[in-house]
PDB file of C-alpha atoms in Angstrom:
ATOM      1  CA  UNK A  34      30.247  21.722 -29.134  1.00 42.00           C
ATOM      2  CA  UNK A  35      28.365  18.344 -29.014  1.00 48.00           C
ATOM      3  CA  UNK A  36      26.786  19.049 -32.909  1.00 47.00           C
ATOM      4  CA  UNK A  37      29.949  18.966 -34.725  1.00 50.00           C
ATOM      5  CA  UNK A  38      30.051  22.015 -37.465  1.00 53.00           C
ATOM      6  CA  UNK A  39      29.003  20.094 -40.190  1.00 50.00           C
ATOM      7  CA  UNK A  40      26.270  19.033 -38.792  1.00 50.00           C
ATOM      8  CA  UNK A  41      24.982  21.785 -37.369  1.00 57.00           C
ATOM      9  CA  UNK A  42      21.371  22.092 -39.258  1.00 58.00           C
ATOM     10  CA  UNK A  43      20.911  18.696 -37.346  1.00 66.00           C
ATOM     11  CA  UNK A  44      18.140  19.142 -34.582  1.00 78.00           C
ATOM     12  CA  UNK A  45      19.921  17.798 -31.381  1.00 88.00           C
ATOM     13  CA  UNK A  46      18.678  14.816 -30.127  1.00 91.00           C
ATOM     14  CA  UNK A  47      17.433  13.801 -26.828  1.00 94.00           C
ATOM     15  CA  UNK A  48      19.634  11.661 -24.810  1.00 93.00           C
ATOM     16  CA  UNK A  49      18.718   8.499 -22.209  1.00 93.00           C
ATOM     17  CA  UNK A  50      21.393   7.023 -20.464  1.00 92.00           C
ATOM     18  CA  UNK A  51      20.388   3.815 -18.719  1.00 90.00           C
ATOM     19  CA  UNK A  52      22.496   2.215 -16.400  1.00 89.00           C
ATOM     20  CA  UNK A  53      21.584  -1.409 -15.431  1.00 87.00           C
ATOM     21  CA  UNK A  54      22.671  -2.030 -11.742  1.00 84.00           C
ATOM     22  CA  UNK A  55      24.745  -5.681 -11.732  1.00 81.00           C
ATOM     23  CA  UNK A  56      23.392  -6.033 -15.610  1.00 83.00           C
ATOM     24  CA  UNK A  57      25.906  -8.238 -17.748  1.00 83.00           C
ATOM     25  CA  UNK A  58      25.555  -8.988 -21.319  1.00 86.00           C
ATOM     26  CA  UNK A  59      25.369 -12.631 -20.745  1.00 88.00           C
ATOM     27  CA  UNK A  60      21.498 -12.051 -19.840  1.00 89.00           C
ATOM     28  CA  UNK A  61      21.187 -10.599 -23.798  1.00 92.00           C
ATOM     29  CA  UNK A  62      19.915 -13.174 -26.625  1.00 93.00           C
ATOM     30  CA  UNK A  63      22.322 -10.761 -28.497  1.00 90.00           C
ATOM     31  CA  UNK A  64      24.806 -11.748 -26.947  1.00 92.00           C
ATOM     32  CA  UNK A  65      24.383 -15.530 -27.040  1.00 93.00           C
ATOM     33  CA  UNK A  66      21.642 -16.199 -23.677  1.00 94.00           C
ATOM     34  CA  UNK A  67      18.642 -18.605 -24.513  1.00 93.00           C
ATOM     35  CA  UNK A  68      17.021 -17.682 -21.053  1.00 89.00           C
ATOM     36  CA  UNK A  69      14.563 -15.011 -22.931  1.00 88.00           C
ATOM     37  CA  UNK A  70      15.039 -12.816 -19.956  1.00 85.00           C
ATOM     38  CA  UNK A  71      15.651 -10.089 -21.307  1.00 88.00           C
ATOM     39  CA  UNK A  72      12.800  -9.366 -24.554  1.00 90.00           C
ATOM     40  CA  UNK A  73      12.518  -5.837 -24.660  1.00 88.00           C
ATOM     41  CA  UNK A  74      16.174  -4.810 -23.986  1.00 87.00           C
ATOM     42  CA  UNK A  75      17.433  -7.102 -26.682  1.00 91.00           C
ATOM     43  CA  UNK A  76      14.201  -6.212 -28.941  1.00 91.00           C
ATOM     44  CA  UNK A  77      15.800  -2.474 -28.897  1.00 87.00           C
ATOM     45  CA  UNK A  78      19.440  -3.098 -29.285  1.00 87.00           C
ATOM     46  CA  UNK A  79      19.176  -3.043 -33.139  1.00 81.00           C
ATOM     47  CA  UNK A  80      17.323   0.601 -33.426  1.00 86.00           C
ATOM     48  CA  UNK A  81      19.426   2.036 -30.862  1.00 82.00           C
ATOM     49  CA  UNK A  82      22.721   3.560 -30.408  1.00 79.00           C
ATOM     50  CA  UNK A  83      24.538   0.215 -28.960  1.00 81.00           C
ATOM     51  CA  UNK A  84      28.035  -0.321 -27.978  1.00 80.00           C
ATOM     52  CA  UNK A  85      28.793  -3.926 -27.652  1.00 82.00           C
ATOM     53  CA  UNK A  86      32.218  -3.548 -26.007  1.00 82.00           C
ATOM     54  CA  UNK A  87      30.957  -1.682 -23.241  1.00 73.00           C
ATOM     55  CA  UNK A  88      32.558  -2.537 -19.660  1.00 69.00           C
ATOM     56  CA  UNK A  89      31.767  -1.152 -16.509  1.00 67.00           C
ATOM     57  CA  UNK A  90      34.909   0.082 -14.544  1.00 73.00           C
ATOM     58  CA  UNK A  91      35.037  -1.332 -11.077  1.00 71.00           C
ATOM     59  CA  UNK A  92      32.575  -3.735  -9.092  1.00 75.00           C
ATOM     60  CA  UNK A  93      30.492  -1.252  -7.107  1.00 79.00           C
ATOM     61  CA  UNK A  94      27.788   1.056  -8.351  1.00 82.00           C
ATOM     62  CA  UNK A  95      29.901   4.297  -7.748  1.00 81.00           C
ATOM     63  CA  UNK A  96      32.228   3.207  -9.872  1.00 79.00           C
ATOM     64  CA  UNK A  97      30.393   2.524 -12.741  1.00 82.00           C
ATOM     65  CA  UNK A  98      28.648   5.582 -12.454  1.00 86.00           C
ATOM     66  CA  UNK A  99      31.917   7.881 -11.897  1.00 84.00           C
ATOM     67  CA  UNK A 100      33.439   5.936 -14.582  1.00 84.00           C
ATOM     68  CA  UNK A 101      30.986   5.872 -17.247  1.00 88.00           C
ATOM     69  CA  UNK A 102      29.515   9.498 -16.904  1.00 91.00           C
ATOM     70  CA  UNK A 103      33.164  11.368 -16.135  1.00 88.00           C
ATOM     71  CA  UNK A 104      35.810   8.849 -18.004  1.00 84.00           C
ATOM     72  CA  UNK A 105      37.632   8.046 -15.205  1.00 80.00           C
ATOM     73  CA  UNK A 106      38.927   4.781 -14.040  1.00 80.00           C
ATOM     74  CA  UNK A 107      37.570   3.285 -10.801  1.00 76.00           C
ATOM     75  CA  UNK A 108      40.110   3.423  -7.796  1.00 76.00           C
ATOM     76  CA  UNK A 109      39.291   0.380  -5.958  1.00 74.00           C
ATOM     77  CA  UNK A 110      37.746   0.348  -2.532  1.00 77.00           C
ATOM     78  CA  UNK A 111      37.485   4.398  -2.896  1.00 78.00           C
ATOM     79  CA  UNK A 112      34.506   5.998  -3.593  1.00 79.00           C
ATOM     80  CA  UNK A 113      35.585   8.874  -5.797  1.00 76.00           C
ATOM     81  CA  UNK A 114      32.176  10.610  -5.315  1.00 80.00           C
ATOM     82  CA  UNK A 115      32.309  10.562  -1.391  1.00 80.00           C
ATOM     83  CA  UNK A 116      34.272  13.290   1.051  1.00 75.00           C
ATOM     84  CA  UNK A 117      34.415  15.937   2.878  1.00 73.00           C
ATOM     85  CA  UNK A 118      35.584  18.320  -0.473  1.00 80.00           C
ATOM     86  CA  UNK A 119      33.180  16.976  -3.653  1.00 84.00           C
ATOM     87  CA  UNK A 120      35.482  16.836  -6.864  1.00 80.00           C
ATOM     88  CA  UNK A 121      34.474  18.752 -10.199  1.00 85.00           C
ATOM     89  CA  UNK A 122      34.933  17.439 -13.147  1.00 82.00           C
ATOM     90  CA  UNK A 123      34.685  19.909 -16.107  1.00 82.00           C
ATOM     91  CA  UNK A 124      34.397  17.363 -19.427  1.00 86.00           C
ATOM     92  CA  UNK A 125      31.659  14.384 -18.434  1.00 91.00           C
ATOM     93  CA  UNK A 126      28.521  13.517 -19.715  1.00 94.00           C
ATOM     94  CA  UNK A 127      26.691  16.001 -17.970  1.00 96.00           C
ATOM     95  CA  UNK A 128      28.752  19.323 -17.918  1.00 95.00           C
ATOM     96  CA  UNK A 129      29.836  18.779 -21.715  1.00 94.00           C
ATOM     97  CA  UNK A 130      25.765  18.664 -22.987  1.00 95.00           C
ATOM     98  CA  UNK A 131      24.593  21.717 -20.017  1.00 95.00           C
ATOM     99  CA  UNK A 132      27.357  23.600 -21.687  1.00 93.00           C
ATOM    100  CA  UNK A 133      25.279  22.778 -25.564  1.00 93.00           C
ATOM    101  CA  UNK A 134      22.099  23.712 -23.957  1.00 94.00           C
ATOM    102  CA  UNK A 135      20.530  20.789 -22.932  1.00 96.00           C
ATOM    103  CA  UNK A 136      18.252  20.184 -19.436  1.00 97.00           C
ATOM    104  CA  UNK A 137      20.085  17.476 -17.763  1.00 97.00           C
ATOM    105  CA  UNK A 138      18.557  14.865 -15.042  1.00 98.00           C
ATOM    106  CA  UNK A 139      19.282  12.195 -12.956  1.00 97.00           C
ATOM    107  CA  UNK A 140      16.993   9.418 -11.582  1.00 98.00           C
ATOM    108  CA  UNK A 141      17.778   6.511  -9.100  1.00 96.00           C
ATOM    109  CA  UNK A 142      15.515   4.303  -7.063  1.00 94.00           C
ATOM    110  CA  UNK A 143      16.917   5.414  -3.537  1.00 93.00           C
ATOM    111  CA  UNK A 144      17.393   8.387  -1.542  1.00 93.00           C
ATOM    112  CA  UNK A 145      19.626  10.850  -2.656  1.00 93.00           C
ATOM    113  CA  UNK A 146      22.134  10.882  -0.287  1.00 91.00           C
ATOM    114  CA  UNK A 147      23.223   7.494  -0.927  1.00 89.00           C
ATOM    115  CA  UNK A 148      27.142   7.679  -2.017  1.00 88.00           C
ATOM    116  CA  UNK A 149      26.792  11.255  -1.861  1.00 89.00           C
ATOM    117  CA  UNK A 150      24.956  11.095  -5.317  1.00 92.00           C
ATOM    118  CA  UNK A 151      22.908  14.163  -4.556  1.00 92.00           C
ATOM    119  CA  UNK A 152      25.927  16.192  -3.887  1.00 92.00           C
ATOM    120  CA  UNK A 153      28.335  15.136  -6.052  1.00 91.00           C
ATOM    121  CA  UNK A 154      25.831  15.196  -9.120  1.00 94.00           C
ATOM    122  CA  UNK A 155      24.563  18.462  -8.634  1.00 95.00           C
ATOM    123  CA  UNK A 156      28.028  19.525  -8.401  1.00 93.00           C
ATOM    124  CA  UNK A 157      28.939  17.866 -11.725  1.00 93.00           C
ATOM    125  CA  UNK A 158      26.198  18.937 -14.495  1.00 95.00           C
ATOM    126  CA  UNK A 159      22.797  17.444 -13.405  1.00 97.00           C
ATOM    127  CA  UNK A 160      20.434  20.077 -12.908  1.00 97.00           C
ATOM    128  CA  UNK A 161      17.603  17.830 -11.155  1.00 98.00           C
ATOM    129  CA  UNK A 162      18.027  14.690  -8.893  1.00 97.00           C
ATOM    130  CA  UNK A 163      14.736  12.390  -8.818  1.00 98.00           C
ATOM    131  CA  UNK A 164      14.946   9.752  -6.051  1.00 97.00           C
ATOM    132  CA  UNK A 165      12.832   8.389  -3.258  1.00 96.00           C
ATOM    133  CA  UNK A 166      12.016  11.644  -1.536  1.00 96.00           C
ATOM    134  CA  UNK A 167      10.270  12.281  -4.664  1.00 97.00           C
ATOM    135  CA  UNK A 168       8.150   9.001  -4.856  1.00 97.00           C
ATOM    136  CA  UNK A 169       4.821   8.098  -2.784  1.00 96.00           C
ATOM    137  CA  UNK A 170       6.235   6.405   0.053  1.00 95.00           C
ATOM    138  CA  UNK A 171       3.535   3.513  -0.854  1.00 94.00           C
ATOM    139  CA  UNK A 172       5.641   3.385  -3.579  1.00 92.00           C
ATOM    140  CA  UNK A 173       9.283   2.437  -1.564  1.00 91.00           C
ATOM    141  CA  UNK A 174       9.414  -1.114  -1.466  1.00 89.00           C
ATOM    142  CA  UNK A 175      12.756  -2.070   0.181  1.00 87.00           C
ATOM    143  CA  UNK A 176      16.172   0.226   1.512  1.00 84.00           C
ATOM    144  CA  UNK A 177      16.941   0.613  -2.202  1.00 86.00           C
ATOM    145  CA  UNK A 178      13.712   2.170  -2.904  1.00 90.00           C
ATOM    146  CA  UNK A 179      11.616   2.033  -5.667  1.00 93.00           C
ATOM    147  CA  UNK A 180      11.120  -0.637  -7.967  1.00 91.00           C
ATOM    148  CA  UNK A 181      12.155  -0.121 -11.583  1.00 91.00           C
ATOM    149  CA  UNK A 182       8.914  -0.476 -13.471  1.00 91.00           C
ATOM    150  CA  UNK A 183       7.732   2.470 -11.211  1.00 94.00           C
ATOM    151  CA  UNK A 184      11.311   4.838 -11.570  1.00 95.00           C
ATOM    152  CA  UNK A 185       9.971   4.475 -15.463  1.00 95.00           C
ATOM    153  CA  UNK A 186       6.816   5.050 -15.095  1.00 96.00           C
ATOM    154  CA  UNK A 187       7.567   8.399 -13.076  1.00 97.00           C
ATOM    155  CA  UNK A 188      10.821   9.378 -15.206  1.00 98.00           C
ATOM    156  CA  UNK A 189       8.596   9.038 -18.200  1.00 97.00           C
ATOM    157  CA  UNK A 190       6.752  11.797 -18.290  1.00 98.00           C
ATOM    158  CA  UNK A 191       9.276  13.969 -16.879  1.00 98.00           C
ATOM    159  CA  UNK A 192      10.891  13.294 -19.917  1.00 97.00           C
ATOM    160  CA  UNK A 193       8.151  14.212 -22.055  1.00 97.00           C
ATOM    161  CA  UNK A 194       7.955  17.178 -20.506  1.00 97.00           C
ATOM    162  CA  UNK A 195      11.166  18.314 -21.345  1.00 96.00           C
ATOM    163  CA  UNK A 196      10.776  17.258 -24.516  1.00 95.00           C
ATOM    164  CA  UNK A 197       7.720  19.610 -25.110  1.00 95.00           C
ATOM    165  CA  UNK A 198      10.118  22.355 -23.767  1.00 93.00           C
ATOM    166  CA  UNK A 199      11.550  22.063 -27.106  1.00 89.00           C
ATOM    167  CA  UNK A 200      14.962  21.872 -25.295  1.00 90.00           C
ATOM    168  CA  UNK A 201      16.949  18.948 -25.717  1.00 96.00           C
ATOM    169  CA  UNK A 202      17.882  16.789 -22.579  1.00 97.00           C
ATOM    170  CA  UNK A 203      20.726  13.741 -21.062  1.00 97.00           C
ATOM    171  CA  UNK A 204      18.616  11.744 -18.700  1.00 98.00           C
ATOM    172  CA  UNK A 205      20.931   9.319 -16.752  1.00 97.00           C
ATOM    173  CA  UNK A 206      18.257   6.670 -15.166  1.00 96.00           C
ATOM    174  CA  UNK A 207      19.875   3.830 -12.492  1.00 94.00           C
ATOM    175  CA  UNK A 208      17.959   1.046 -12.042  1.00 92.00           C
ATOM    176  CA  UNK A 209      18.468  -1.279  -9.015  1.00 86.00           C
ATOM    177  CA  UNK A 210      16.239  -4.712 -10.089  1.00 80.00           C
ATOM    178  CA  UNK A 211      19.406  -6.617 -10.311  1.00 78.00           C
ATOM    179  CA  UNK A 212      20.724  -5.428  -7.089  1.00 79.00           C
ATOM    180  CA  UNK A 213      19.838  -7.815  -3.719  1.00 79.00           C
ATOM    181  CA  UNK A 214      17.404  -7.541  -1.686  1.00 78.00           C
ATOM    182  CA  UNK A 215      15.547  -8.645  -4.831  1.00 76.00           C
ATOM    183  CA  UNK A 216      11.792  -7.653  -4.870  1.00 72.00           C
ATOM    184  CA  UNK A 217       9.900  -9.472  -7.315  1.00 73.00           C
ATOM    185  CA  UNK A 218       6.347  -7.885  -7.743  1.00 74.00           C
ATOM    186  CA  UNK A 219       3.030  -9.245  -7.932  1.00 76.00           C
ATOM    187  CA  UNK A 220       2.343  -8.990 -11.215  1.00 78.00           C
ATOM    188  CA  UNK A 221       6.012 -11.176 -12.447  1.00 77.00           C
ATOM    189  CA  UNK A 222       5.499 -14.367 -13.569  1.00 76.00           C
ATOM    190  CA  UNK A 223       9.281 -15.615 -13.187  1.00 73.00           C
ATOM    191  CA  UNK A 224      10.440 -18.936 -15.399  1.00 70.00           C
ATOM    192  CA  UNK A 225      12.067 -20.622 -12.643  1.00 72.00           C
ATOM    193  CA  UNK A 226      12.160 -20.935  -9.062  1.00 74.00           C
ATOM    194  CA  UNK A 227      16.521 -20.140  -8.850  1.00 70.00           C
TER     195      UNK A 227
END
């Protein structure tokens, strides 16, 4: 059970797992940056749950996400959530908190099929998939999709939706603003010109 016995007159509590595509602490004031790029992240570190020896396994997205969500280590230069038979995994993230009752979801920025994402989460304890097909195609602004500020502003009132359910849910949301091609949008005012 995720609410351990003693606990158990404890209200579970809604989960949000971000995942920063290509984020690294060194872009943190926490974590010793003076570039100020990075105000509202390091503005919620303190009132957060915050682990500060996090590490991504592996140095593509799939691993990170395989790793982080399913604790396994990264086999480089395999993608572990590709192939022809999708692997389940009975104790991640995702399958351990459906199993305590909660609506899971995953949003990215691109199209579904991308790494076999669609598949291989559905197969592994996310309920719904959000990703491009679901987004305005006005909204698509390069072959990675969406830009962030918009997968927010469309993940967030999904999520207050399920939270008027009265259900509680494990978003996992995968942002791509760090990732090249980067698409800066009209409204950023960057601080230099690198």
């Amino acid at each position: 059970n995720f609410i351990p016995d003693s606990v158990d007159s404890v209200a579970p509590k809604n989960v949000v797992f971000i995942i920063m595509e290509s984020m690294s602490a060194k872009f943190m004031e926490r974590f010793g940056s003076d570039k100020g790029v990075t105000p509202f992240l390091d503005s919620i570190y303190d009132e957060s749950i915050s682990f500060p020896n996090f590490y991504s396994a592996g140095v593509h997205t799939n691993h990170g996400l395989f790793s982080s969500l399913y604790s396994y280590p990264a086999l480089m230069r395999r993608n572990l959530m590709k192939g022809s038979v999708i692997p389940t995994y009975e104790y991640g993230l995702p399958q351990r908190l459906l199993a305590d009752g909660y609506k899971t979801a995953f949003f990215m920025t691109h199209e579904s099929q991308y790494d076999n994402m669609n598949g291989f989460f559905r197969t592994n304890g996310y309920e719904e998939i959000y990703a491009e097909e679901n987004y305005p195609a006005s909204k698509v602004v390069n072959s990675f999709g969406v830009a962030d500020d918009y997968l927010f502003e469309y993940a967030l009132p999904v999520l207050n939706g399920y939270a008027e359910s009265g259900s509680p849910f494990f978003a996992t949301i995968l942002t791509i603003s760090n990732h090249p091609p980067y698409i800066l949008p009209d409204w950023f005012k960057a601080k230099s010109s690198d």
